[in-house]
Amino acid sequence: MTNDISNQLLDDFANAEHPDARVQALTDLMTHKVIPKQAADARFEKGLECWVLLATQADTVPSVRLVAIAELVRATQQLKKRQPDLLKRLQTSMGVPFSPLNELTDPEDRLNVARACTFLTADWLKPYLAASIAAEQGAKVRSELMAGLVTRSSSIADVLEHLISAFDALQLETETPADSRARRLTATLEAFRTTVLGALLDAGDEVGGKLNSWLVTTFSKTGRPQEESAQLALTREVALALHDLVRSRFSISTEPQTFQALKYCRGFFTGISWPAAVRNETDLLVQDVSEALVLLGRMGIPNQALLERLELVCGIKERARAVASSLAEKHTELSEEIRSWLRLGRTVNTVAASDVLQETLLDASDEALGLALIESRELLRQGESIRKLVLTSLQILDPSMASVLHDYLSQAGNAGAALEELAKRRGLDLYGKAGDDIPFAPKYFDAIGSIRGTQVTIVRPAIVRSTSDNTVGQVVKKGLVE
């Protein structure tokens, strides 16, 4: 390119009398690759100063002010080091809010204004960014605006509060405004969750409740969306947003209100379960709620409201019951009270308040009863051997002695039966038998000395409580293995 053409383009940029002419002049400079080679030219500086003047003068037409800001960013895209200082000169005019961003029809202009907001501060800027997000149709611009809003916010709850207000004020002139709002909300949720996931923001208060309020407010004036594709897309995005929130700020997963927004979406569908089209996303929440239940369970906390949310994310009560029961069987480290709660879906208080002292005294005797049960079963086992090997011979050699031995064995059997009945009433049983080879289970056994590998031999059975479904429950006294 000749110097004559470069000079002419720089003259046009510096001396343009109308903003549209200067926009075109900058486009020509970029097309002919004059920038950044001639960026130090005084005429280029003059053109930039004209944009700064338009962006900061009080009498500039509001839409032209936005154009000037967008053009300053565009002109310095290849001059990144200069851009921050240049844009910070606009700070003196930030007492006056910008006009609505959607006045700019070119999405690239809107994107450049959003980028400029990174370098600016004002009390009105957060609600302005939120309103621009609600009105925006372009994904790239929306993401830039969301990044600006998140950067300025003190918490995720703060971000949501501004978005709630923005969508409450949103006006969409379409034939099906509820469906249009649903699609706009879906796109915004995607930008929200992807931006928040990578941000170092605290959750804030009542994040789940505010997310639900965002949905409720969005459709308060139009009613819920009716188009199935809009319903499904919004439900998928709500589920993904909740999943991203709980896996990045896991503390909120234990709060039942976190999942309120999904309950709102459940109202879209009349079937007994979630539609197949959103099952992959809701299954992520089944996993999230399950992990939260186990986390609380390890602390001995049966959160009934969260257990009820499991039914919501599963879709039907039967599946929720199966998932909860599976958690009880899988996580043997949980207390028997928690495991029983997961199986039954409710907490069962088996001891009356007036009987607490009596039950405590009985609990203290259970270990001794269990040890007696071990000895009784061993005695009965040996008695059967004596009956088979000795009693028959004595009946031939000395019938009188055989009668005495028979009476003794019968009395031992009666005593053993009485102990078994007493142990049954206390819910006691033995886990394992002496001499059995089993995989080592530290919940039920202590090792005598060091062990090699995972297989061990039982020396003394463990004393345990049996559950209502005849499974092994709480350990009263660990057994011994070697």
Tab-separated table of C-alpha atoms in Angstrom:
chain	number	residue	atom	x	y	z
A	1	MET	CA	0.000	0.000	0.000
A	2	THR	CA	1.348	3.438	-0.957
A	3	ASN	CA	2.041	6.214	1.522
A	4	ASP	CA	-0.446	8.411	-0.346
A	5	ILE	CA	-3.307	6.025	0.459
A	6	SER	CA	-2.203	5.716	4.100
A	7	ASN	CA	-2.014	9.462	4.435
A	8	GLN	CA	-5.430	9.925	2.898
A	9	LEU	CA	-7.011	7.362	5.232
A	10	LEU	CA	-5.383	8.941	8.286
A	11	ASP	CA	-6.577	12.383	7.156
A	12	ASP	CA	-10.126	11.033	6.788
A	13	PHE	CA	-10.014	9.498	10.278
A	14	ALA	CA	-8.692	12.701	11.871
A	15	ASN	CA	-10.892	15.194	10.080
A	16	ALA	CA	-14.215	13.403	9.648
A	17	GLU	CA	-17.087	15.766	10.485
A	18	HIS	CA	-19.685	13.079	11.202
A	19	PRO	CA	-19.384	9.994	13.459
A	20	ASP	CA	-20.514	7.692	10.648
A	21	ALA	CA	-17.715	8.999	8.435
A	22	ARG	CA	-15.142	8.384	11.181
A	23	VAL	CA	-16.489	4.838	11.680
A	24	GLN	CA	-15.981	4.169	7.978
A	25	ALA	CA	-12.525	5.771	8.044
A	26	LEU	CA	-11.454	3.455	10.887
A	27	THR	CA	-12.803	0.476	8.976
A	28	ASP	CA	-10.717	1.504	5.942
A	29	LEU	CA	-7.604	1.908	8.121
A	30	MET	CA	-8.080	-1.599	9.491
A	31	THR	CA	-8.877	-3.086	6.080
A	32	HIS	CA	-5.667	-1.652	4.613
A	33	LYS	CA	-3.699	-2.675	7.731
A	34	VAL	CA	-2.523	0.834	8.517
A	35	ILE	CA	-2.945	0.048	12.217
A	36	PRO	CA	-0.830	-0.645	14.191
A	37	LYS	CA	2.017	0.459	11.921
A	38	GLN	CA	0.849	4.093	11.917
A	39	ALA	CA	-0.625	4.096	15.432
A	40	ALA	CA	1.865	6.771	16.577
A	41	ASP	CA	0.768	9.164	13.820
A	42	ALA	CA	-0.703	12.392	15.195
A	43	ARG	CA	-3.708	12.087	12.882
A	44	PHE	CA	-4.598	8.704	14.393
A	45	GLU	CA	-4.302	10.257	17.856
A	46	LYS	CA	-6.561	13.103	16.771
A	47	GLY	CA	-9.225	10.661	15.605
A	48	LEU	CA	-9.096	8.834	18.935
A	49	GLU	CA	-9.407	12.106	20.823
A	50	CYS	CA	-12.534	12.916	18.844
A	51	TRP	CA	-14.085	9.675	20.076
A	52	VAL	CA	-13.008	10.414	23.666
A	53	LEU	CA	-14.616	13.850	23.397
A	54	LEU	CA	-17.896	12.416	22.106
A	55	ALA	CA	-17.888	9.754	24.839
A	56	THR	CA	-17.409	12.287	27.644
A	57	GLN	CA	-19.285	15.425	26.560
A	58	ALA	CA	-22.576	15.981	28.358
A	59	ASP	CA	-24.412	17.093	25.195
A	60	THR	CA	-23.465	14.075	23.050
A	61	VAL	CA	-26.448	12.174	21.668
A	62	PRO	CA	-26.733	9.033	23.894
A	63	SER	CA	-26.568	6.579	20.987
A	64	VAL	CA	-23.515	8.397	19.558
A	65	ARG	CA	-21.871	8.160	22.984
A	66	LEU	CA	-22.216	4.371	22.821
A	67	VAL	CA	-20.783	4.349	19.291
A	68	ALA	CA	-17.820	6.438	20.446
A	69	ILE	CA	-17.058	3.995	23.278
A	70	ALA	CA	-17.379	1.019	20.939
A	71	GLU	CA	-15.071	2.661	18.398
A	72	LEU	CA	-12.411	3.415	21.019
A	73	VAL	CA	-12.287	-0.291	21.836
A	74	ARG	CA	-12.294	-1.296	18.171
A	75	ALA	CA	-9.510	1.155	17.314
A	76	THR	CA	-7.291	-0.215	20.070
A	77	GLN	CA	-7.912	-3.947	19.587
A	78	GLN	CA	-4.389	-4.277	18.248
A	79	LEU	CA	-3.055	-1.779	20.781
A	80	LYS	CA	-3.920	-3.603	23.999
A	81	LYS	CA	-1.389	-1.781	26.149
A	82	ARG	CA	-2.948	1.568	25.349
A	83	GLN	CA	-6.553	0.507	25.746
A	84	PRO	CA	-6.896	0.594	29.588
A	85	ASP	CA	-5.526	4.116	30.047
A	86	LEU	CA	-7.524	5.425	27.115
A	87	LEU	CA	-10.792	3.970	28.387
A	88	LYS	CA	-10.204	5.130	31.947
A	89	ARG	CA	-10.389	8.680	30.643
A	90	LEU	CA	-14.097	8.024	30.214
A	91	GLN	CA	-14.480	7.677	33.985
A	92	THR	CA	-15.092	11.401	34.420
A	93	SER	CA	-18.377	11.068	32.528
A	94	MET	CA	-19.687	7.982	34.360
A	95	GLY	CA	-22.050	10.042	36.488
A	96	VAL	CA	-24.453	9.823	33.544
A	97	PRO	CA	-25.694	6.273	32.762
A	98	PHE	CA	-25.358	4.839	29.270
A	99	SER	CA	-28.409	4.592	27.059
A	100	PRO	CA	-29.759	1.028	26.504
A	101	LEU	CA	-27.173	-1.154	24.846
A	102	ASN	CA	-29.632	-2.603	22.346
A	103	GLU	CA	-29.770	0.811	20.649
A	104	LEU	CA	-26.655	-0.453	18.853
A	105	THR	CA	-27.786	-2.786	16.081
A	106	ASP	CA	-24.308	-4.125	15.332
A	107	PRO	CA	-23.452	-6.972	17.774
A	108	GLU	CA	-19.743	-6.144	17.418
A	109	ASP	CA	-20.438	-2.617	18.699
A	110	ARG	CA	-22.367	-4.024	21.661
A	111	LEU	CA	-19.511	-6.418	22.383
A	112	ASN	CA	-16.999	-3.566	22.374
A	113	VAL	CA	-19.099	-1.506	24.793
A	114	ALA	CA	-19.332	-4.548	27.069
A	115	ARG	CA	-15.545	-4.829	26.930
A	116	ALA	CA	-15.182	-1.149	27.775
A	117	CYS	CA	-17.266	-1.651	30.921
A	118	THR	CA	-14.432	-3.777	32.305
A	119	PHE	CA	-12.391	-0.615	32.860
A	120	LEU	CA	-15.196	1.556	34.230
A	121	THR	CA	-16.957	1.934	37.569
A	122	ALA	CA	-20.313	3.445	38.535
A	123	ASP	CA	-23.150	2.695	40.925
A	124	TRP	CA	-25.529	2.167	38.014
A	125	LEU	CA	-23.239	-0.174	36.091
A	126	LYS	CA	-24.360	-3.493	37.672
A	127	PRO	CA	-28.088	-2.973	36.977
A	128	TYR	CA	-27.161	-1.669	33.511
A	129	LEU	CA	-25.176	-4.827	32.742
A	130	ALA	CA	-28.024	-7.006	34.042
A	131	ALA	CA	-30.595	-5.149	31.931
A	132	SER	CA	-28.340	-5.447	28.880
A	133	ILE	CA	-27.992	-9.190	29.502
A	134	ALA	CA	-31.772	-9.618	29.631
A	135	ALA	CA	-32.235	-7.678	26.380
A	136	GLU	CA	-29.271	-9.252	24.530
A	137	GLN	CA	-29.798	-11.820	21.765
A	138	GLY	CA	-26.150	-12.562	20.910
A	139	ALA	CA	-24.352	-15.298	22.864
A	140	LYS	CA	-20.906	-13.709	22.653
A	141	VAL	CA	-22.111	-10.295	23.824
A	142	ARG	CA	-24.203	-11.903	26.575
A	143	SER	CA	-21.175	-13.798	27.907
A	144	GLU	CA	-19.067	-10.634	27.999
A	145	LEU	CA	-21.796	-8.742	29.825
A	146	MET	CA	-22.225	-11.611	32.302
A	147	ALA	CA	-18.488	-11.632	32.986
A	148	GLY	CA	-18.697	-7.912	33.763
A	149	LEU	CA	-21.639	-8.409	36.114
A	150	VAL	CA	-20.017	-11.322	37.945
A	151	THR	CA	-16.737	-9.443	38.332
A	152	ARG	CA	-18.543	-6.557	40.051
A	153	SER	CA	-20.741	-8.689	42.301
A	154	SER	CA	-20.053	-9.676	45.895
A	155	SER	CA	-21.714	-13.109	45.652
A	156	ILE	CA	-23.707	-15.393	43.382
A	157	ALA	CA	-26.823	-14.276	45.241
A	158	ASP	CA	-25.944	-10.672	44.322
A	159	VAL	CA	-25.712	-11.624	40.632
A	160	LEU	CA	-29.100	-13.328	40.809
A	161	GLU	CA	-30.763	-10.357	42.493
A	162	HIS	CA	-29.782	-8.067	39.618
A	163	LEU	CA	-30.886	-10.603	37.001
A	164	ILE	CA	-34.268	-11.010	38.733
A	165	SER	CA	-34.885	-7.256	38.520
A	166	ALA	CA	-33.722	-7.128	34.902
A	167	PHE	CA	-36.016	-9.942	33.734
A	168	ASP	CA	-38.915	-8.458	35.677
A	169	ALA	CA	-38.564	-5.277	33.617
A	170	LEU	CA	-37.899	-7.069	30.304
A	171	GLN	CA	-40.341	-6.330	27.475
A	172	LEU	CA	-40.537	-8.769	24.546
A	173	GLU	CA	-43.036	-7.963	21.828
A	174	THR	CA	-43.691	-11.382	20.276
A	175	GLU	CA	-46.717	-13.554	19.475
A	176	THR	CA	-45.798	-15.979	22.280
A	177	PRO	CA	-44.080	-13.850	24.951
A	178	ALA	CA	-43.866	-16.670	27.534
A	179	ASP	CA	-42.007	-18.937	25.109
A	180	SER	CA	-39.772	-16.052	24.035
A	181	ARG	CA	-38.952	-15.314	27.664
A	182	ALA	CA	-38.198	-18.980	28.253
A	183	ARG	CA	-35.706	-19.039	25.387
A	184	ARG	CA	-34.085	-15.792	26.588
A	185	LEU	CA	-33.881	-17.138	30.157
A	186	THR	CA	-32.397	-20.423	28.925
A	187	ALA	CA	-29.633	-18.621	27.018
A	188	THR	CA	-28.924	-16.376	30.006
A	189	LEU	CA	-28.774	-19.338	32.390
A	190	GLU	CA	-26.128	-20.930	30.190
A	191	ALA	CA	-23.996	-17.775	30.323
A	192	PHE	CA	-24.637	-17.490	34.074
A	193	ARG	CA	-23.574	-21.016	34.997
A	194	THR	CA	-20.489	-21.129	32.790
A	195	THR	CA	-19.302	-17.746	34.084
A	196	VAL	CA	-20.060	-18.403	37.757
A	197	LEU	CA	-18.431	-21.847	37.630
A	198	GLY	CA	-15.047	-20.285	36.943
A	199	ALA	CA	-15.458	-17.279	39.241
A	200	LEU	CA	-14.117	-16.976	42.788
A	201	LEU	CA	-17.408	-15.824	44.283
A	202	ASP	CA	-19.047	-16.814	47.559
A	203	ALA	CA	-22.487	-18.344	47.194
A	204	GLY	CA	-24.230	-15.771	49.374
A	205	ASP	CA	-27.593	-16.198	51.073
A	206	GLU	CA	-30.475	-18.290	49.699
A	207	VAL	CA	-28.984	-18.962	46.281
A	208	GLY	CA	-31.547	-21.680	45.557
A	209	GLY	CA	-34.438	-19.453	46.546
A	210	LYS	CA	-33.167	-16.610	44.370
A	211	LEU	CA	-32.706	-18.922	41.382
A	212	ASN	CA	-36.316	-20.013	41.824
A	213	SER	CA	-37.423	-16.369	42.132
A	214	TRP	CA	-35.690	-15.654	38.828
A	215	LEU	CA	-37.931	-18.207	37.104
A	216	VAL	CA	-41.089	-17.149	38.927
A	217	THR	CA	-40.506	-13.454	38.202
A	218	THR	CA	-39.698	-14.051	34.533
A	219	PHE	CA	-43.094	-15.656	33.890
A	220	SER	CA	-45.192	-13.741	36.425
A	221	LYS	CA	-46.745	-11.498	33.755
A	222	THR	CA	-47.072	-13.999	30.892
A	223	GLY	CA	-47.679	-17.352	32.508
A	224	ARG	CA	-45.497	-20.391	31.949
A	225	PRO	CA	-44.106	-21.307	28.512
A	226	GLN	CA	-46.352	-23.602	26.471
A	227	GLU	CA	-44.029	-24.772	23.714
A	228	GLU	CA	-42.570	-28.174	24.614
A	229	SER	CA	-39.138	-27.442	23.148
A	230	ALA	CA	-38.903	-24.264	25.235
A	231	GLN	CA	-39.958	-26.147	28.381
A	232	LEU	CA	-37.414	-28.921	27.826
A	233	ALA	CA	-34.551	-26.548	26.994
A	234	LEU	CA	-35.226	-24.432	30.089
A	235	THR	CA	-35.489	-27.485	32.349
A	236	ARG	CA	-32.196	-28.856	31.030
A	237	GLU	CA	-30.454	-25.552	31.687
A	238	VAL	CA	-31.932	-25.199	35.181
A	239	ALA	CA	-30.747	-28.713	36.050
A	240	LEU	CA	-27.258	-28.013	34.684
A	241	ALA	CA	-27.100	-24.687	36.535
A	242	LEU	CA	-28.018	-26.411	39.800
A	243	HIS	CA	-25.472	-29.158	39.155
A	244	ASP	CA	-22.703	-26.647	38.469
A	245	LEU	CA	-23.649	-24.634	41.550
A	246	VAL	CA	-23.570	-27.565	43.965
A	247	ARG	CA	-20.368	-29.075	42.611
A	248	SER	CA	-18.524	-25.747	42.751
A	249	ARG	CA	-20.085	-24.564	46.071
A	250	PHE	CA	-20.861	-27.906	47.685
A	251	SER	CA	-22.088	-26.398	50.942
A	252	ILE	CA	-25.343	-25.321	49.285
A	253	SER	CA	-26.076	-28.904	48.166
A	254	THR	CA	-27.219	-29.726	51.704
A	255	GLU	CA	-29.840	-26.947	51.647
A	256	PRO	CA	-33.207	-28.290	50.391
A	257	GLN	CA	-34.229	-24.863	49.007
A	258	THR	CA	-31.325	-25.098	46.550
A	259	PHE	CA	-33.493	-27.293	44.315
A	260	GLN	CA	-36.665	-25.163	44.351
A	261	ALA	CA	-36.152	-24.019	40.755
A	262	LEU	CA	-36.349	-27.620	39.554
A	263	LYS	CA	-39.685	-27.982	41.320
A	264	TYR	CA	-40.935	-25.013	39.282
A	265	CYS	CA	-39.856	-26.784	36.071
A	266	ARG	CA	-41.573	-30.006	37.195
A	267	GLY	CA	-44.846	-28.144	36.784
A	268	PHE	CA	-44.258	-27.995	33.012
A	269	PHE	CA	-44.833	-31.729	32.637
A	270	THR	CA	-47.888	-33.889	33.393
A	271	GLY	CA	-46.223	-37.307	33.230
A	272	ILE	CA	-45.459	-39.346	36.352
A	273	SER	CA	-41.727	-38.942	35.781
A	274	TRP	CA	-39.299	-36.578	34.086
A	275	PRO	CA	-39.407	-36.660	30.262
A	276	ALA	CA	-36.678	-38.780	28.698
A	277	ALA	CA	-35.267	-35.669	26.998
A	278	VAL	CA	-34.117	-34.209	30.350
A	279	ARG	CA	-33.264	-37.464	32.169
A	280	ASN	CA	-29.508	-37.127	31.700
A	281	GLU	CA	-29.520	-33.719	33.387
A	282	THR	CA	-31.842	-34.675	36.253
A	283	ASP	CA	-29.742	-37.796	36.894
A	284	LEU	CA	-26.820	-35.492	37.650
A	285	LEU	CA	-28.926	-33.985	40.425
A	286	VAL	CA	-29.830	-37.446	41.740
A	287	GLN	CA	-26.110	-37.974	42.240
A	288	ASP	CA	-25.702	-34.534	43.855
A	289	VAL	CA	-28.552	-35.017	46.344
A	290	SER	CA	-27.343	-38.553	47.134
A	291	GLU	CA	-23.871	-37.269	47.971
A	292	ALA	CA	-25.365	-34.551	50.174
A	293	LEU	CA	-27.470	-37.125	52.055
A	294	VAL	CA	-24.399	-39.272	52.693
A	295	LEU	CA	-22.364	-36.244	53.773
A	296	LEU	CA	-24.995	-35.248	56.332
A	297	GLY	CA	-25.511	-38.874	57.300
A	298	ARG	CA	-21.865	-39.230	58.268
A	299	MET	CA	-22.422	-36.344	60.656
A	300	GLY	CA	-25.495	-38.084	62.075
A	301	ILE	CA	-27.956	-35.579	60.545
A	302	PRO	CA	-31.139	-37.012	58.945
A	303	ASN	CA	-32.259	-34.059	56.787
A	304	GLN	CA	-35.862	-34.982	55.991
A	305	ALA	CA	-36.433	-32.035	53.627
A	306	LEU	CA	-33.394	-33.005	51.555
A	307	LEU	CA	-34.589	-36.621	51.421
A	308	GLU	CA	-37.874	-35.333	50.008
A	309	ARG	CA	-35.896	-33.437	47.350
A	310	LEU	CA	-34.548	-36.829	46.247
A	311	GLU	CA	-38.064	-37.685	45.101
A	312	LEU	CA	-38.142	-34.449	43.090
A	313	VAL	CA	-34.895	-35.091	41.228
A	314	CYS	CA	-35.681	-38.801	40.740
A	315	GLY	CA	-39.090	-37.964	39.336
A	316	ILE	CA	-41.103	-40.680	41.132
A	317	LYS	CA	-41.319	-41.840	44.738
A	318	GLU	CA	-40.472	-45.484	43.977
A	319	ARG	CA	-37.158	-44.612	42.355
A	320	ALA	CA	-36.282	-42.232	45.195
A	321	ARG	CA	-36.961	-44.982	47.749
A	322	ALA	CA	-34.766	-47.397	45.786
A	323	VAL	CA	-31.917	-44.861	45.560
A	324	ALA	CA	-32.112	-44.085	49.291
A	325	SER	CA	-32.174	-47.789	50.212
A	326	SER	CA	-29.182	-48.381	47.968
A	327	LEU	CA	-27.294	-45.642	49.815
A	328	ALA	CA	-28.101	-47.354	53.133
A	329	GLU	CA	-26.758	-50.697	51.903
A	330	LYS	CA	-23.686	-49.252	50.215
A	331	HIS	CA	-22.541	-46.963	53.034
A	332	THR	CA	-22.110	-49.328	55.981
A	333	GLU	CA	-20.062	-46.660	57.757
A	334	LEU	CA	-23.289	-44.770	58.508
A	335	SER	CA	-24.972	-45.279	61.866
A	336	GLU	CA	-27.889	-47.697	61.971
A	337	GLU	CA	-30.275	-44.851	62.791
A	338	ILE	CA	-29.280	-43.067	59.553
A	339	ARG	CA	-29.379	-46.259	57.490
A	340	SER	CA	-32.830	-47.098	58.859
A	341	TRP	CA	-33.972	-43.561	58.066
A	342	LEU	CA	-32.768	-43.913	54.469
A	343	ARG	CA	-34.536	-47.265	54.088
A	344	LEU	CA	-37.841	-46.176	55.629
A	345	GLY	CA	-37.880	-42.530	54.538
A	346	ARG	CA	-38.617	-41.348	58.054
A	347	THR	CA	-37.070	-41.349	61.511
A	348	VAL	CA	-38.503	-43.958	63.876
A	349	ASN	CA	-38.224	-43.283	67.608
A	350	THR	CA	-38.342	-46.717	69.235
A	351	VAL	CA	-37.657	-45.542	72.783
A	352	ALA	CA	-40.151	-43.482	74.746
A	353	ALA	CA	-38.762	-40.460	76.569
A	354	SER	CA	-39.721	-41.973	79.982
A	355	ASP	CA	-37.832	-45.200	79.201
A	356	VAL	CA	-34.507	-43.590	78.251
A	357	LEU	CA	-32.771	-44.462	81.527
A	358	GLN	CA	-33.969	-48.042	81.434
A	359	GLU	CA	-32.854	-48.448	77.829
A	360	THR	CA	-29.414	-47.042	78.660
A	361	LEU	CA	-28.976	-49.621	81.437
A	362	LEU	CA	-30.045	-52.430	79.123
A	363	ASP	CA	-27.619	-51.237	76.433
A	364	ALA	CA	-24.796	-51.517	78.934
A	365	SER	CA	-25.721	-55.187	79.534
A	366	ASP	CA	-25.898	-56.126	75.850
A	367	GLU	CA	-22.163	-56.732	75.525
A	368	ALA	CA	-22.239	-59.246	78.394
A	369	LEU	CA	-25.345	-60.880	76.900
A	370	GLY	CA	-23.608	-61.145	73.540
A	371	LEU	CA	-20.536	-62.802	75.057
A	372	ALA	CA	-22.811	-65.264	76.850
A	373	LEU	CA	-24.496	-65.998	73.517
A	374	ILE	CA	-21.113	-66.834	71.980
A	375	GLU	CA	-20.339	-69.287	74.793
A	376	SER	CA	-23.832	-70.787	74.682
A	377	ARG	CA	-23.665	-71.517	70.962
A	378	GLU	CA	-20.218	-73.050	71.342
A	379	LEU	CA	-21.494	-75.187	74.244
A	380	LEU	CA	-24.456	-76.385	72.185
A	381	ARG	CA	-22.159	-77.176	69.241
A	382	GLN	CA	-19.926	-79.290	71.452
A	383	GLY	CA	-23.003	-80.864	73.087
A	384	GLU	CA	-24.157	-82.152	69.720
A	385	SER	CA	-20.759	-83.785	69.195
A	386	ILE	CA	-20.946	-85.398	72.654
A	387	ARG	CA	-24.484	-86.615	71.918
A	388	LYS	CA	-23.354	-88.302	68.697
A	389	LEU	CA	-19.996	-89.692	69.841
A	390	VAL	CA	-20.361	-90.436	73.573
A	391	LEU	CA	-24.008	-90.858	74.504
A	392	THR	CA	-24.579	-93.832	72.181
A	393	SER	CA	-21.620	-95.712	73.645
A	394	LEU	CA	-22.659	-94.964	77.263
A	395	GLN	CA	-26.145	-96.360	76.642
A	396	ILE	CA	-24.460	-99.726	76.021
A	397	LEU	CA	-21.674	-99.581	78.607
A	398	ASP	CA	-23.392	-97.740	81.514
A	399	PRO	CA	-27.075	-96.796	80.957
A	400	SER	CA	-27.246	-94.938	84.298
A	401	MET	CA	-24.455	-92.580	83.275
A	402	ALA	CA	-26.057	-92.163	79.859
A	403	SER	CA	-29.255	-90.950	81.560
A	404	VAL	CA	-27.318	-88.351	83.578
A	405	LEU	CA	-25.502	-87.098	80.479
A	406	HIS	CA	-28.744	-86.934	78.528
A	407	ASP	CA	-30.356	-84.794	81.234
A	408	TYR	CA	-27.315	-82.475	81.293
A	409	LEU	CA	-27.362	-81.952	77.538
A	410	SER	CA	-31.117	-81.272	77.596
A	411	GLN	CA	-30.691	-78.702	80.372
A	412	ALA	CA	-27.839	-77.027	78.436
A	413	GLY	CA	-30.084	-76.884	75.387
A	414	ASN	CA	-32.896	-75.250	77.385
A	415	ALA	CA	-30.472	-72.658	78.803
A	416	GLY	CA	-29.177	-71.939	75.291
A	417	ALA	CA	-32.729	-71.500	73.975
A	418	ALA	CA	-33.494	-69.044	76.780
A	419	LEU	CA	-30.376	-67.014	75.940
A	420	GLU	CA	-31.337	-67.008	72.257
A	421	GLU	CA	-34.812	-65.674	73.138
A	422	LEU	CA	-33.362	-62.971	75.382
A	423	ALA	CA	-30.862	-61.952	72.670
A	424	LYS	CA	-33.712	-61.817	70.119
A	425	ARG	CA	-35.705	-59.477	72.354
A	426	ARG	CA	-32.685	-57.169	72.587
A	427	GLY	CA	-32.133	-57.380	68.828
A	428	LEU	CA	-28.738	-59.091	69.275
A	429	ASP	CA	-27.089	-61.578	66.995
A	430	LEU	CA	-23.615	-62.852	66.100
A	431	TYR	CA	-21.802	-61.998	62.882
A	432	GLY	CA	-19.575	-64.840	61.639
A	433	LYS	CA	-18.533	-68.129	63.232
A	434	ALA	CA	-15.221	-69.096	64.816
A	435	GLY	CA	-13.012	-70.768	62.241
A	436	ASP	CA	-14.657	-69.167	59.171
A	437	ASP	CA	-12.383	-67.532	56.583
A	438	ILE	CA	-13.703	-64.130	55.451
A	439	PRO	CA	-12.484	-60.866	53.851
A	440	PHE	CA	-11.283	-58.503	56.593
A	441	ALA	CA	-14.048	-56.052	57.613
A	442	PRO	CA	-12.687	-53.449	60.088
A	443	LYS	CA	-16.203	-52.290	60.934
A	444	TYR	CA	-16.941	-55.668	62.551
A	445	PHE	CA	-13.568	-57.108	63.587
A	446	ASP	CA	-10.262	-56.254	65.246
A	447	ALA	CA	-7.143	-58.130	64.193
A	448	ILE	CA	-4.977	-60.083	66.627
A	449	GLY	CA	-1.470	-59.035	65.616
A	450	SER	CA	-0.614	-58.140	62.049
A	451	ILE	CA	-2.486	-59.661	59.103
A	452	ARG	CA	-1.382	-60.367	55.572
A	453	GLY	CA	-3.626	-59.895	52.613
A	454	THR	CA	-7.360	-59.408	52.891
A	455	GLN	CA	-8.473	-62.898	54.021
A	456	VAL	CA	-8.656	-63.577	57.788
A	457	THR	CA	-9.925	-66.308	60.108
A	458	ILE	CA	-12.549	-65.557	62.743
A	459	VAL	CA	-11.413	-66.238	66.310
A	460	ARG	CA	-14.464	-64.699	68.023
A	461	PRO	CA	-17.675	-63.598	66.257
A	462	ALA	CA	-18.800	-59.969	66.354
A	463	ILE	CA	-21.819	-59.035	68.483
A	464	VAL	CA	-24.243	-56.982	66.391
A	465	ARG	CA	-27.805	-55.739	66.343
A	466	SER	CA	-30.104	-57.253	63.753
A	467	THR	CA	-32.382	-54.955	61.738
A	468	SER	CA	-36.064	-55.369	60.892
A	469	ASP	CA	-35.146	-56.857	57.493
A	470	ASN	CA	-32.660	-59.318	59.082
A	471	THR	CA	-29.555	-57.531	57.838
A	472	VAL	CA	-26.457	-56.833	59.917
A	473	GLY	CA	-26.748	-53.595	61.843
A	474	GLN	CA	-24.901	-51.676	64.551
A	475	VAL	CA	-21.831	-53.296	66.120
A	476	VAL	CA	-22.168	-53.842	69.875
A	477	LYS	CA	-18.739	-55.445	70.308
A	478	LYS	CA	-16.228	-56.167	67.578
A	479	GLY	CA	-15.094	-59.721	66.991
A	480	LEU	CA	-11.502	-60.936	66.697
A	481	VAL	CA	-9.709	-62.292	63.620
A	482	GLU	CA	-6.207	-63.471	62.805
